[in-house]
CSV table of C-alpha atoms and ligand atoms in Angstrom, one decimal:
chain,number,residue,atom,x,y,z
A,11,UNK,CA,41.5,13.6,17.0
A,12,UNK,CA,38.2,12.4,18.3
A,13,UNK,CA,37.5,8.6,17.8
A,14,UNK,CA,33.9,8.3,16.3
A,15,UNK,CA,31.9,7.9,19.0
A,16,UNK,CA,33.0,10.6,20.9
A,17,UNK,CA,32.0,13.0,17.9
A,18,UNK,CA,28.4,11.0,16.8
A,19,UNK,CA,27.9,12.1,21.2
A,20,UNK,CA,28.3,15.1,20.5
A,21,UNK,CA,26.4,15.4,16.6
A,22,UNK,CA,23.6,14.0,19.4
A,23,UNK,CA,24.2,16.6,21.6
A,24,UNK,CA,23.8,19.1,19.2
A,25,UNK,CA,20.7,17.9,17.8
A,26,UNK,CA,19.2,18.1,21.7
A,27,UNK,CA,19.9,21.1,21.8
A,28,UNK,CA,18.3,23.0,19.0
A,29,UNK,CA,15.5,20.4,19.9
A,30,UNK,CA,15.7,18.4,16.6
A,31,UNK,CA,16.5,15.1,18.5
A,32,UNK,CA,14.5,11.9,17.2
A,33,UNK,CA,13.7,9.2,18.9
A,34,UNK,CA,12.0,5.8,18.4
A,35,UNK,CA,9.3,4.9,20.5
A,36,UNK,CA,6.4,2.1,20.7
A,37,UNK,CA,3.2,2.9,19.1
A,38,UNK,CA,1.0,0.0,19.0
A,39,UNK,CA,-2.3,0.7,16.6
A,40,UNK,CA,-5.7,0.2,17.5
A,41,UNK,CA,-7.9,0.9,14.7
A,42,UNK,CA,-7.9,4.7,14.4
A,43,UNK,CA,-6.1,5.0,17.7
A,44,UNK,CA,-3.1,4.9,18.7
A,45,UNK,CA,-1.0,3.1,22.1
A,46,UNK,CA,1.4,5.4,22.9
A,47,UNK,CA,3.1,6.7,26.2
A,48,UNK,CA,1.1,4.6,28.1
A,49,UNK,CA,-1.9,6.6,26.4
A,50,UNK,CA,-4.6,5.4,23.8
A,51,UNK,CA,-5.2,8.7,21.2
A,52,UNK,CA,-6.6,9.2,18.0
A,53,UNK,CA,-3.7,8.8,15.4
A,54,UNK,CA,-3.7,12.2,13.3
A,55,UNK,CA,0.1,11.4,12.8
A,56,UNK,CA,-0.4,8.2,10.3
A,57,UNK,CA,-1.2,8.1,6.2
A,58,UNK,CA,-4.1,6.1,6.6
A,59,UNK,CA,-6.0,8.7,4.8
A,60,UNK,CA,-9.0,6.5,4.3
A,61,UNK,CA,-9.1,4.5,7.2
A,62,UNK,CA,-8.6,1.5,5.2
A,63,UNK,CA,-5.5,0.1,7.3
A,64,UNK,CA,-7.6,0.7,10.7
A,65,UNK,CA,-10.7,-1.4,8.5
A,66,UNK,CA,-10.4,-4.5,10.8
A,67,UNK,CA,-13.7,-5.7,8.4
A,68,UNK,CA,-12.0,-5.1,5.1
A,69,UNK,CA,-8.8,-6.9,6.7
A,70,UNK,CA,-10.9,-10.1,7.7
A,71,UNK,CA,-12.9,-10.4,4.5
A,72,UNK,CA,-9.2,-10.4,2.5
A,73,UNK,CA,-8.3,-13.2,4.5
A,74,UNK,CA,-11.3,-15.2,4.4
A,75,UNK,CA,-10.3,-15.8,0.7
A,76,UNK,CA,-6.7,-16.8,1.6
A,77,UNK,CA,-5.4,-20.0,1.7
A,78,UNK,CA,-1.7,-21.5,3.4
A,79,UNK,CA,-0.4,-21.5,-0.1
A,80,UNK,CA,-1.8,-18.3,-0.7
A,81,UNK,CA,-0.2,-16.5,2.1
A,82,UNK,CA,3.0,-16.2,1.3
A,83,UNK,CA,5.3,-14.1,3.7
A,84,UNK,CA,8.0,-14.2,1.4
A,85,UNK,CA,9.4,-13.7,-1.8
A,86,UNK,CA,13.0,-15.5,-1.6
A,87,UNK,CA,14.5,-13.8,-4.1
A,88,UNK,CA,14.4,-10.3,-6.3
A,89,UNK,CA,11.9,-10.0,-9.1
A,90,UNK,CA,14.8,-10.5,-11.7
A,91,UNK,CA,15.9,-14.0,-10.0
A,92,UNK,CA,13.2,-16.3,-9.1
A,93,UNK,CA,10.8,-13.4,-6.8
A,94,UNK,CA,8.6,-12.6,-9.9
A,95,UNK,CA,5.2,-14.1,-8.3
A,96,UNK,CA,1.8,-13.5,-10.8
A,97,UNK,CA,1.0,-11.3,-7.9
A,98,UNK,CA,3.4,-8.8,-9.3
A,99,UNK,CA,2.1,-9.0,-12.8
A,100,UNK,CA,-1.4,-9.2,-11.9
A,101,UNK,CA,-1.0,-5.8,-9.5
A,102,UNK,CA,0.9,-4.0,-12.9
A,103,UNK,CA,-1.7,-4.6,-14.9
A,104,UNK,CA,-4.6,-3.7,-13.0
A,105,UNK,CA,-2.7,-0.6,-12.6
A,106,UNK,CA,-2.2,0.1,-16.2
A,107,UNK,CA,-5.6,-0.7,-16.7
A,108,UNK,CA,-6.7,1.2,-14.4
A,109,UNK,CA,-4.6,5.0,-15.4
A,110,UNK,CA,-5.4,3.8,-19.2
A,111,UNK,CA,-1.5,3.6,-19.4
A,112,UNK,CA,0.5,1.2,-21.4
A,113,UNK,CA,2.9,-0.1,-18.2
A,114,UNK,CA,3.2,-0.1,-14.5
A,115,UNK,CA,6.1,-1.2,-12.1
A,116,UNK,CA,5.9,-2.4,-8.7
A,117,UNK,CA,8.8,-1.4,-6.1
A,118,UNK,CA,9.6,-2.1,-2.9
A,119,UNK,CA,8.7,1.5,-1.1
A,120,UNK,CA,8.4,4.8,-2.7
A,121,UNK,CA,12.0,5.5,-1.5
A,122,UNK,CA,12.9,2.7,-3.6
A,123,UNK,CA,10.9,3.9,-6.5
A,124,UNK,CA,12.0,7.5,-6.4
A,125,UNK,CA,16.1,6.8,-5.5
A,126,UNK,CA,15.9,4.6,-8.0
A,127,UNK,CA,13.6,5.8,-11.1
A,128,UNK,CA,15.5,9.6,-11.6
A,129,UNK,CA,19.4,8.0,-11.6
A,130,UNK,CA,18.4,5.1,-14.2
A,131,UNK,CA,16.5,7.6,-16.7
A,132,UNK,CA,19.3,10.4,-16.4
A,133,UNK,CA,22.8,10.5,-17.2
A,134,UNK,CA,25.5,13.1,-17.9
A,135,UNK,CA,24.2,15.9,-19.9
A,136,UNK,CA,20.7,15.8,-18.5
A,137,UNK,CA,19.3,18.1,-16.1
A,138,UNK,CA,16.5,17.9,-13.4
A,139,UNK,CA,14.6,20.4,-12.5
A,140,UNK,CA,12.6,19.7,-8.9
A,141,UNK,CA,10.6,21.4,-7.0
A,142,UNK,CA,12.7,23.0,-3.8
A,143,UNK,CA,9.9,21.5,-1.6
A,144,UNK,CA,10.2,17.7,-3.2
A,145,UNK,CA,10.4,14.6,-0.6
A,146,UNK,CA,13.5,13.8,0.6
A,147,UNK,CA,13.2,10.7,-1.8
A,148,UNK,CA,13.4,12.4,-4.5
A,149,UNK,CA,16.2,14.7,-3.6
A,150,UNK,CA,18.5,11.7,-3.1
A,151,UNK,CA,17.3,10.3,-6.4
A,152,UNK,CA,18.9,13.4,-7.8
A,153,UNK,CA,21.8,13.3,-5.7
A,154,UNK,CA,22.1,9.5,-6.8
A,155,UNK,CA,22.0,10.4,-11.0
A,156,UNK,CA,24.9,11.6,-12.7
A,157,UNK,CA,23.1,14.1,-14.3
A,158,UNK,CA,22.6,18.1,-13.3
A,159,UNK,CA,19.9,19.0,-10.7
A,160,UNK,CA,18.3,22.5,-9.8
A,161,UNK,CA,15.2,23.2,-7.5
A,162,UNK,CA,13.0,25.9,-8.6
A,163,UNK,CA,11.1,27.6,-6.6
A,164,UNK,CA,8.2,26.3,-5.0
A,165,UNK,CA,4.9,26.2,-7.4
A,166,UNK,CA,6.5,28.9,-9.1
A,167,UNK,CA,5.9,28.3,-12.9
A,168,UNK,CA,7.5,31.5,-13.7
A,169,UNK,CA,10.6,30.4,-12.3
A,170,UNK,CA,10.2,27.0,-13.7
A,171,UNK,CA,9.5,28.9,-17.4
A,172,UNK,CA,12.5,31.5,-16.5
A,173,UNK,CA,15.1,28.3,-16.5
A,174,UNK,CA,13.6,25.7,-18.9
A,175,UNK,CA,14.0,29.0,-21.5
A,176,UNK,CA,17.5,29.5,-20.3
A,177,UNK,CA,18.7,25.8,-20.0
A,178,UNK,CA,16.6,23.6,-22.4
A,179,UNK,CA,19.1,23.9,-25.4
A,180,UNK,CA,22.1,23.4,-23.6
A,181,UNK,CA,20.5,19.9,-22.2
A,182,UNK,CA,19.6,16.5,-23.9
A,183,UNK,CA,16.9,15.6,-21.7
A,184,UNK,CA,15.3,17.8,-18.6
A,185,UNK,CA,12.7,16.1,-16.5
A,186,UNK,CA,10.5,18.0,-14.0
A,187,UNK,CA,10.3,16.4,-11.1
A,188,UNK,CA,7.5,17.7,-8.0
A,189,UNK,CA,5.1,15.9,-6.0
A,190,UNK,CA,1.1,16.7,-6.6
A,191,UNK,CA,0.8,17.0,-2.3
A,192,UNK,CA,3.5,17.9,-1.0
A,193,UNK,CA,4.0,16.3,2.1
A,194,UNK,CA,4.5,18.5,4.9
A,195,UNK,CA,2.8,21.9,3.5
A,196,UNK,CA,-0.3,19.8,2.4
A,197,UNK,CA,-0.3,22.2,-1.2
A,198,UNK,CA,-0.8,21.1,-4.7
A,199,UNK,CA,1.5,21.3,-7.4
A,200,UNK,CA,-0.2,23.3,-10.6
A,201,UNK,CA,0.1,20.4,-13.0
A,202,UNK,CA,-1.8,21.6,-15.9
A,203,UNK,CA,0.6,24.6,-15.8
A,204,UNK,CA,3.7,22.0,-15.5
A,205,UNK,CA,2.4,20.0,-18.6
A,206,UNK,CA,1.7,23.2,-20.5
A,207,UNK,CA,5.7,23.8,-19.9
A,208,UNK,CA,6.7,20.8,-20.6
A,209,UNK,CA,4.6,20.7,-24.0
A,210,UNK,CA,6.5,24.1,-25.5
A,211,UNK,CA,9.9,21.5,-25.3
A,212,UNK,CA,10.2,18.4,-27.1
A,213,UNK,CA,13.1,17.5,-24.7
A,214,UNK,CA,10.9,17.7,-21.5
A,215,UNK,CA,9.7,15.1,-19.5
A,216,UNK,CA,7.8,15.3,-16.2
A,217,UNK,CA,7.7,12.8,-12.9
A,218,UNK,CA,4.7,13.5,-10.2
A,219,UNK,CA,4.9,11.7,-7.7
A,220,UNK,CA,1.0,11.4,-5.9
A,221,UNK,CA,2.5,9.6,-2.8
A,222,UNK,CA,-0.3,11.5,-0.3
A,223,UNK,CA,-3.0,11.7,-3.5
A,224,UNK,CA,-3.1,8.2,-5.0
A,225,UNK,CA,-6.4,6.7,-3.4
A,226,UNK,CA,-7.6,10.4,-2.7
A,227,UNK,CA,-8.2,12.6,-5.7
A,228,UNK,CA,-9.9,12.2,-8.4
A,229,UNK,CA,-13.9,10.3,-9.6
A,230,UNK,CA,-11.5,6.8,-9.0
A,231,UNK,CA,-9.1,7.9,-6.8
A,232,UNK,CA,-6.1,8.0,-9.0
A,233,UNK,CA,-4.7,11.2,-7.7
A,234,UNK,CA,-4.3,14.4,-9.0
A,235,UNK,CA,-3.2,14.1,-12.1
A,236,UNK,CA,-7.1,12.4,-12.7
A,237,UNK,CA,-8.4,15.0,-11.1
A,238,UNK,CA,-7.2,17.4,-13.0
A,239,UNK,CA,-7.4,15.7,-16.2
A,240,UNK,CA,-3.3,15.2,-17.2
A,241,UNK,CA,-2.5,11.2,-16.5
A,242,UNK,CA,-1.9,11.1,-20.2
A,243,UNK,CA,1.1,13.7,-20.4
A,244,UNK,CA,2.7,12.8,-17.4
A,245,UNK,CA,5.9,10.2,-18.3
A,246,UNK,CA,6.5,8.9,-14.9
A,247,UNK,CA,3.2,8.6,-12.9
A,248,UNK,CA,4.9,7.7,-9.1
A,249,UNK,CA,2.2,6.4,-6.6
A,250,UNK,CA,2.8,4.8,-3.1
A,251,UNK,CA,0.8,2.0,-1.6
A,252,UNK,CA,1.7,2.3,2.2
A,253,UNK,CA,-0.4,4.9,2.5
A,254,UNK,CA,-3.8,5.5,1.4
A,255,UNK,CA,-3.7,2.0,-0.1
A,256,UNK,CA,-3.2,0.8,3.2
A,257,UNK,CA,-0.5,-1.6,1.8
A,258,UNK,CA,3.3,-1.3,1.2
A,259,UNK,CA,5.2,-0.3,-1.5
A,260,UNK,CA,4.7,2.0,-4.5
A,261,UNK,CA,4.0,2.0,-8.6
A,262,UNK,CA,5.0,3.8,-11.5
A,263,UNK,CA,2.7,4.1,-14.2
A,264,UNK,CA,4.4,4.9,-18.1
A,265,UNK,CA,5.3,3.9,-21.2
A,266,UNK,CA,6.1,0.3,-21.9
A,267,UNK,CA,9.5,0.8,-23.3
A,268,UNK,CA,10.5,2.8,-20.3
A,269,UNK,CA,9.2,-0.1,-17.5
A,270,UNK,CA,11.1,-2.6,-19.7
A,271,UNK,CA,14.2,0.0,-19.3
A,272,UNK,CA,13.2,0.8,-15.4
A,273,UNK,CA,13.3,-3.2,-15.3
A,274,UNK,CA,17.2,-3.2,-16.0
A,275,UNK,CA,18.3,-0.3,-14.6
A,276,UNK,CA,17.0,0.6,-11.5
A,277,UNK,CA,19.2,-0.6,-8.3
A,278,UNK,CA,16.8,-1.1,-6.1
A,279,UNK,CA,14.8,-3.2,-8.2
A,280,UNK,CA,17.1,-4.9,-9.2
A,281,UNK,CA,19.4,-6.1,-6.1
A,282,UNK,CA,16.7,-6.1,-3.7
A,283,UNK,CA,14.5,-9.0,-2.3
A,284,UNK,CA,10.9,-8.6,-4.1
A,285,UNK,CA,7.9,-7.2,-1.5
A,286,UNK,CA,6.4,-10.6,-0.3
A,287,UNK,CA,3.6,-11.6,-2.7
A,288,UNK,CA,1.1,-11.5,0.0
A,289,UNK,CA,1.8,-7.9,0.2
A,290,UNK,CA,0.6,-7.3,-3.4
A,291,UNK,CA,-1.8,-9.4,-3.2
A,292,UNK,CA,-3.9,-7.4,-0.9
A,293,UNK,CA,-2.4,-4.3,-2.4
A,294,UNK,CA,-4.5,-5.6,-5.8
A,295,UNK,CA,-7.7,-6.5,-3.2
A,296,UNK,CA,-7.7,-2.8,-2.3
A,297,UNK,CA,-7.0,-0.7,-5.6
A,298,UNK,CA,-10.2,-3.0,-6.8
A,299,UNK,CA,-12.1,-1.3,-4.3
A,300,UNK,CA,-10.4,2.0,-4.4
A,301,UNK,CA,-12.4,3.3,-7.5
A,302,UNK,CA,-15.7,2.9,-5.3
A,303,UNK,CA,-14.6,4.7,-2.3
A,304,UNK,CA,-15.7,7.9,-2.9
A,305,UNK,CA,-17.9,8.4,-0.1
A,306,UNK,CA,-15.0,7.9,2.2
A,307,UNK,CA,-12.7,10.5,-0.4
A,308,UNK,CA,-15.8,13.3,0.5
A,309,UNK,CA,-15.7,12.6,4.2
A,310,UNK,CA,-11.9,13.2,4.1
A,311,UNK,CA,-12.2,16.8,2.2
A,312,UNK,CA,-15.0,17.8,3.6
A,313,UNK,CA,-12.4,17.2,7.6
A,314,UNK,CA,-9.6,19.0,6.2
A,315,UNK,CA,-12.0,21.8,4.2
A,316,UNK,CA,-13.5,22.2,7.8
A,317,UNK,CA,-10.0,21.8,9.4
A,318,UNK,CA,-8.0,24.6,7.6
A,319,UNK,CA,-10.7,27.2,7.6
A,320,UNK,CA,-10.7,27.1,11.6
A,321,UNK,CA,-7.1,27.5,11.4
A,322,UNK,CA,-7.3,30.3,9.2
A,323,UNK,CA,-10.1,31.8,11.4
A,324,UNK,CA,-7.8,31.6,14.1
A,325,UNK,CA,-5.1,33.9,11.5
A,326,UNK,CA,-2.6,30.4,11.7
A,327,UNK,CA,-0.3,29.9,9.1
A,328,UNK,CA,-1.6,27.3,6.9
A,329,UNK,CA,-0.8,27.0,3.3
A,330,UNK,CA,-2.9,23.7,2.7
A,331,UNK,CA,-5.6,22.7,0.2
A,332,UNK,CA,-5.5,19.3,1.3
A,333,UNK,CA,-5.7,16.7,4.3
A,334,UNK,CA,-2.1,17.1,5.0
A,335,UNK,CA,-2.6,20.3,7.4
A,336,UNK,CA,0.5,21.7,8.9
A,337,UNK,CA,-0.1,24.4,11.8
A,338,UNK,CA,3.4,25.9,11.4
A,339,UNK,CA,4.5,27.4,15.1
A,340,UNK,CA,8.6,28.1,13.8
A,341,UNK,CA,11.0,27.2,16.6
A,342,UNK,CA,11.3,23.5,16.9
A,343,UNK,CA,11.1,23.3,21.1
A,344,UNK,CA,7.5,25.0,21.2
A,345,UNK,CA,6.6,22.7,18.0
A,346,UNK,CA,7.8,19.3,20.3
A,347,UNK,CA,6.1,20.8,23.3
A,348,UNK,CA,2.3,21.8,21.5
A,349,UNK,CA,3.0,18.4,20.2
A,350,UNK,CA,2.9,17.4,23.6
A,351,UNK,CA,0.1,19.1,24.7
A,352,UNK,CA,-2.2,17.5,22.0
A,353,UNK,CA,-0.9,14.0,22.8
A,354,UNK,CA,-2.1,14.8,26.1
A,355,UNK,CA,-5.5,15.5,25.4
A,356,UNK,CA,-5.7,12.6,23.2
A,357,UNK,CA,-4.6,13.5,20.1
A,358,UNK,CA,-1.7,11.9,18.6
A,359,UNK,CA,-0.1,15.0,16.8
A,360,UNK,CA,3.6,15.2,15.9
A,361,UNK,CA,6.2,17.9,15.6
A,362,UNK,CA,7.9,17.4,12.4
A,363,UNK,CA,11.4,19.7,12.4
A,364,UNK,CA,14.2,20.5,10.6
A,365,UNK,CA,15.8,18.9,8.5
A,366,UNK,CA,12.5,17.5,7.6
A,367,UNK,CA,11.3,20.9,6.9
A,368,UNK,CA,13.1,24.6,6.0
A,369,UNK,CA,14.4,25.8,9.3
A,370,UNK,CA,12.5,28.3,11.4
A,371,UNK,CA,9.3,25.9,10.3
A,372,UNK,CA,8.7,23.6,12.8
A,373,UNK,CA,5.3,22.5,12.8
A,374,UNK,CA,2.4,20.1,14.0
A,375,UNK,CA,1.1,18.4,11.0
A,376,UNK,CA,-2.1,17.3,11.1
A,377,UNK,CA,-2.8,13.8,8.9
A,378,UNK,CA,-6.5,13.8,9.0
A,379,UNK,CA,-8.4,10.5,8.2
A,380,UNK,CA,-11.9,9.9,6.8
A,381,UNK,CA,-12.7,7.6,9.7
A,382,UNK,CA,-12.8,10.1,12.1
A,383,UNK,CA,-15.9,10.9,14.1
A,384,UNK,CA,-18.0,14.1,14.1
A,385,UNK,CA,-17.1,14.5,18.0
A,386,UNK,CA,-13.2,13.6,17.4
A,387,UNK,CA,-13.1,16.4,15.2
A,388,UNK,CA,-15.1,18.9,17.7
A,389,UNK,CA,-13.2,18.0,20.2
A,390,UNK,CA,-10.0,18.7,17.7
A,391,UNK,CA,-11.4,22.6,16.8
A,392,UNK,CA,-12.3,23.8,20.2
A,393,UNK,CA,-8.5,23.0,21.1
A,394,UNK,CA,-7.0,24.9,18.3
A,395,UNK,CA,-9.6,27.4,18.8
A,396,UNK,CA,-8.9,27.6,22.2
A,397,UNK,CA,-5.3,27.8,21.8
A,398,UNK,CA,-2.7,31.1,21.8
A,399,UNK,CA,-1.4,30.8,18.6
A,400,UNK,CA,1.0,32.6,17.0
A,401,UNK,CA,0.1,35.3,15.0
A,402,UNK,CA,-2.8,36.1,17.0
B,528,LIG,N1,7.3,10.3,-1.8
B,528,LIG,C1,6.7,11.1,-0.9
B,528,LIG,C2,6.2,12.4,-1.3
B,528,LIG,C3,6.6,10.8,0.5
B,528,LIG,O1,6.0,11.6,1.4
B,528,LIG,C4,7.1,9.5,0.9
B,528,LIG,C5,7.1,9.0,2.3
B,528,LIG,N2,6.5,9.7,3.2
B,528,LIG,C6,7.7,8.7,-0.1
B,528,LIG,C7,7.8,9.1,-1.4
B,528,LIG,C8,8.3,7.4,0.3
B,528,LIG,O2,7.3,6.4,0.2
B,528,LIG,P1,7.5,5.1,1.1
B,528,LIG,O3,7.1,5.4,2.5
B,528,LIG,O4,6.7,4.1,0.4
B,528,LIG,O5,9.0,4.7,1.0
C-alpha cells in the first residue's frame, strides 16, 4: 500500500498534468494595482467591484474617527460567549433597515454563511433544489444538511417548474437555492420567475445569495433582488461584505424568528470566534455610504456593457450580463498560458479551471472595477481585439 504522502505526490502530479495545479503566490496591493511576479498590473482578478478597498481616502477618513479603544483587532470570543460587541447589533440593524426586513445576521465569511444557513433550516424530509451552477459554498451547505438536494438546470425555470410539480407533495419543506451573479459565468438568475414558482407552493422557500451584486445593483445598491423589485419574497436574503463592501464577512437578511433560530443553530456561528469588531465597524461606515454610490455603480456597467460587447464582436464565448466577464478558451493549459500573456502586458487576469468550473471551461475571468481608467480599459480592448481567439 502507498503511505500518504506518496499518493497526495502523485494526486499533485495529476493535477500538473491536466494543468489544474494551484499555487499560492505573493500579491501585494497597490490601490487598483497589483505586485505580482516581480510586476506591478492592474488587478482585474479581485472583487473590489467599486474600488472601495483600493480608496486609500475613504480608508483614512474611517480612521480619523477611530480611537485605541475603538480599534479593536479582536473579538476574544464567539458572538454567543462574550464576542457580541454593539458593532454586531449596530451593523444588523442598519441592514434591516436598510432591505426594509425585519432581521439581519452577521457571519464570519459567506462560506460560513452559506455552509451553515442551508443545514440548520433543513432536516430529513426536506429537499433543496440549487441551481447546478451555485458557488461551491453553497454546494457544501447541501452536502452538510441532512436533507435531499437536486441541481436543476442552470436558469432553467422550466426545469425548476418540471420538479417542484413532481416533488413538492412528497416534501415538507423545499428551498430554492441560486445565486443572483453567478460567479464565474457573470449571468443573472431570473428571480421574478423564481418567486413566481415559489408563490404557486405554500411549502417553498427561496435563498439568493447576491455575493458579487450586494453594493452593485439596484437605486441603493442592495443587489438584485432591489433591482428587480423581489427583497420582500425572498426568505433568506445572503450578501457578502469582502467584496464590493470592501470589508469581510457576509449578512443574511429575513424574518426575525428565523435569525433568532439561525442564532442557535448554525455551526459556524456558533463555535467560531466572532469577526473582530473593528471589521464591522467599518463594514457599517461603508454600507452608510453604499446607497450614495451610484455614480461609481454606472461607471462599473457602463466597463462591462463596453467589455462584453467587444468580446462578442470578436464572436467569444461570453454568456455575461454583468461585471463578472469570463472569456471561456476550454482546455485549462491555453487558459493558464493567455492568463500569462495578459499578466505580461500588465494585466492581472487569472485562469480559473476545473473543478472551479465544468470541465472543458477553462477560462480568463475578467473582475472589472469602476476605478479603472478610460486608457486601462483601451489598452484592455485592443488586446482582446488583437487576439486569435477561439471561435474566430
Ligand atoms: N457566495 C458566492 C457566490 C461566492 O462567490 C463566494 C466567494 N467567492 C462566497 C459565497 C463566499 O464568500 P466569502 O468569500 O465571504 O467566504
Amino acid at each position: 500500500m502507498k503511505d500518504l504522502y506518496t499518493h497526495i505526490q502523485s494526486a499533485l502530479d495529476s493535477l500538473a498534468a491536466e494543468g489544474n495545479l494551484r499555487s499560492l503566490s505573493h500579491a501585494l496591493p497597490e490601490g487598483r494595482y497589483l505586485l505580482a511576479q516581480g510586476q506591478r498590473m492592474l488587478n482585474l482578478s479581485s472583487n473590489d467591484y467599486l474600488g472601495l478597498a483600493a480608496d486609500l481616502e475613504l480608508r483614512a477618513r474611517f480612521l480619523a474617527e477611530l480611537t485605541t479603544d475603538d480599534f479593536m483587532p479582536s473579538s476574544s470570543s464567539s458572538r454567543l460567549l462574550t464576542g457580541n460587541h454593539p458593532a454586531f447589533d449596530e451593523l444588523e440593524v442598519a441592514l434591516a433597515r436598510l432591505y426594509d426586513a425585519e432581521a439581519a445576521l452577521v457571519f464570519n465569511s459567506g462560506y460560513d454563511a452559506n455552509t451553515g444557513i442551508l443545514p440548520a433550516i433543513v432536516d430529513t424530509g426536506d429537499l433543496i433544489l440549487a441551481d447546478k451552477l451555485v458557488h461551491a459554498s453553497l454546494i457544501d451547505g447541501m452536502r452538510l444538511s441532512r436533507a435531499q438536494w437536486f441541481r436543476f438546470k442552470h436558469n432553467n425555470l422550466k426545469h425548476l417548474e418540471h420538479l417542484l410539480q413532481k416533488l413538492a407533495p412528497s416534501y415538507r419543506h423545499i428551498v430554492i437555492v441560486t445565486e443572483s451573479i453567478f460567479s464565474m459565468d457573470g449571468d443573472e438568475a431570473p428571480l421574478n420567475g423564481l418567486v413566481e414558482l415559489k408563490r404557486l407552493y405554500p411549502n417553498v422557500l427561496l435563498y439568493v445569495d447576491e455575493a458579487h451584486a450586494f453594493g452593485l445593483r439596484g437605486r441603493r445598491g442592495l443587489g438584485c433582488c432591489e433591482e428587480q423589485g423581489c427583497i420582500g419574497d425572498v426568505d433568506f436574503l445572503v450578501g457578502t461584505l469582502g467584496k464590493a463592501a470592501a470589508s469581510a464577512g457576509a449578512f443574511v437578511v429575513c424574518r426575525r424568528v428565523a435569525r433568532d433560530y439561525l442564532v442557535n443553530r448554525v455551526r459556524p456561528f456558533i463555535f467560531t470566534t466572532a469577526l473582530p469588531p473593528i471589521i464591522a465597524r467599518w463594514s457599517r461606515y461603508v454600507l452608510n455610504l453604499l446607497p450614495e454610490m451610484g455614480e461609481r455603480r454606472q461607471r462599473l456597467a457602463e466597463l462591462s456593457r463596453r467589455l462584453r460587447r467587444v468580446l462578442r464582436e470578436q464572436r467569444m464565448k461570453c454568456p455575461s450580463g454583468s461585471h463578472i466577464i469570463p472569456l471561456i478558451v476550454g482546455d485549462s493549459a491555453e487558459a493558464v498560458r493567455r492568463a500569462e500573456e495578459m499578466q505580461r502586458r500588465g494585466y492581472y487576469v487569472r485562469a480559473v479551471r476545473p473543478p472551479t468550473v465544468p470541465e472543458g471551461t477553462a477560462r480568463l475571468r475578467f473582475s472589472l472595477r469602476a476605478d479603472l481608467a478610460d486608457e486601462e480599459m483601451e489598452g484592455l480592448i485592443n488586446i482582446l481585439a488583437g487576439h486569435e481567439m477561439p471561435g474566430k
